C-alpha positions in Angstrom: 0.0 0.0 0.0 1.3 3.4 -1.0 1.2 5.8 2.0 -0.9 8.3 -0.1 -3.6 5.6 0.0 -3.7 5.8 3.8 -4.5 9.5 4.2 -5.1 10.7 7.8 -8.8 10.4 8.8 -10.9 11.5 11.7 -13.8 9.2 12.8 -16.3 11.0 15.0 -19.5 9.4 16.2 -22.1 10.2 18.8 -24.6 7.3 19.3 -27.0 5.8 21.7 -25.9 2.2 21.1 -23.2 0.4 23.1 -19.6 1.4 22.0 -17.1 -1.1 20.8 -13.4 -0.9 21.7 -12.6 -3.3 18.8 -14.5 -1.1 16.3 -12.9 2.1 17.4 -9.4 0.7 17.5 -9.7 -1.0 14.1 -10.6 2.4 12.6 -7.2 3.9 13.4 -4.9 1.0 12.6 -2.4 1.8 9.8 0.5 -0.2 8.4 2.6 3.0 8.8 2.0 3.2 12.5 3.6 1.3 15.4 1.3 2.7 18.0 -2.5 2.8 18.7 -3.4 4.5 22.0 -6.8 4.2 23.6 -8.8 5.9 26.3 -11.9 4.2 27.5 -14.1 6.2 29.9 -16.5 3.8 31.7 -19.4 4.2 34.1 -18.4 3.5 37.7 -20.9 2.4 40.4 -20.1 5.2 42.9 -19.5 8.9 43.4 -18.6 10.5 46.7 -20.1 7.7 48.7 -23.3 7.5 46.7 -24.3 4.4 44.7 -24.5 5.2 41.0 -27.2 3.2 39.1 -26.3 4.5 35.6 -25.3 7.6 33.7 -27.3 9.5 31.1 -25.7 11.7 28.5 -27.2 14.5 26.4 -25.5 16.5 23.7 -26.0 19.4 21.3 -25.0 17.0 18.6 -24.1 19.2 15.7 -22.1 21.6 17.9 -20.5 18.6 19.7 -19.3 17.1 16.4 -18.0 20.5 15.3 -16.0 20.9 18.6 -14.6 17.4 18.3 -13.5 18.2 14.7 -11.6 21.2 16.1 -9.9 19.0 18.7 -8.8 16.7 15.8 -7.4 19.7 13.9 -5.6 20.8 17.0 -4.1 17.4 17.6 -2.8 17.3 14.0 -1.1 20.7 14.5 0.5 19.7 17.8 1.5 16.2 16.7 1.9 16.2 12.8 2.9 12.5 12.7 -0.6 11.4 14.0 -2.3 9.2 11.4 -5.9 8.5 12.4 -8.1 9.7 15.2 -11.4 8.2 16.4 -13.7 9.7 19.0 -16.9 7.8 19.8 -19.2 9.1 22.6 -22.3 7.4 23.8 -25.6 9.3 24.4 -28.6 8.3 26.5 -28.3 5.7 29.3 -24.9 4.1 30.0 -25.0 1.2 32.4 -22.3 0.5 35.0 -19.0 -0.8 33.5 -20.0 0.2 29.9 -18.0 2.8 27.9 -19.2 6.4 27.7 -16.4 7.5 25.5 -13.7 5.8 23.5 -10.8 7.7 21.9 -8.2 6.0 19.7 -5.2 7.6 18.0 -2.5 6.0 15.8 1.0 7.3 15.1 4.4 5.9 14.1 5.6 6.0 17.7 3.9 5.7 21.1 4.8 9.1 22.6 2.7 11.1 20.2 -0.3 8.9 20.3 -0.3 8.7 24.1 0.0 12.5 24.4 -2.7 13.0 21.7 -5.2 10.7 23.5 -4.7 12.6 26.8 -5.1 15.9 25.0 -8.3 14.7 23.3 -10.1 13.5 26.4 -9.1 16.6 28.5 -10.1 19.0 25.7 -13.3 17.1 25.0 -14.4 17.4 28.7 -13.5 21.1 28.7 -15.1 22.2 25.5 -17.6 19.8 24.0 -21.3 20.3 24.8 -22.1 16.9 26.2 -23.8 16.8 29.6 -23.8 13.9 32.1 -26.5 13.1 34.6 -25.6 10.7 37.4 -28.6 8.6 38.5 -28.3 7.4 42.1 -30.6 5.0 44.0 -32.9 7.8 45.2 -31.9 10.9 43.4 -29.9 12.3 40.4 -27.4 15.0 39.7 -26.3 16.8 36.6 -22.5 16.8 36.6 -20.2 19.5 35.2 -16.7 18.6 34.2 -14.2 20.5 36.3 -12.4 21.2 33.1 -15.4 22.8 31.5 -14.5 26.4 30.6 -18.1 27.8 30.3 -19.1 26.4 33.7 -16.1 27.8 35.5 -16.3 31.3 33.9 -19.5 32.0 35.9 -18.0 31.2 39.3 
């Protein structure tokens, strides 16, 4: 395969169905890359002593996709060797232990892909309009990300 046939691609998806680590990682594999780095954010069963039953996510979908595209552009500027980027985020109900978000990045070497994955998740939490509601046994709470710039600007 000529490298020009394996042009860098971004795979962005917001969906209500269960996310697949295999599907996301396979999207970014390239014969020109020796590294695929993954971040998988899963629903845990507790928060500050409360039992979490499940999470629910809502998004302003078109704006969220646009913001994720900006993150991908930023990644490519910061780490020009990055080949493919995949960001899949689940919407709706996410049961305990299931993935809310999966990010995968491929690059020729591990350092760039690891740094890029960290940048992707931190920037996504800070700037993408996706909201999380934690459902407990007898109550619920909308959660803001501590990284979220618009939430912190009002405090």
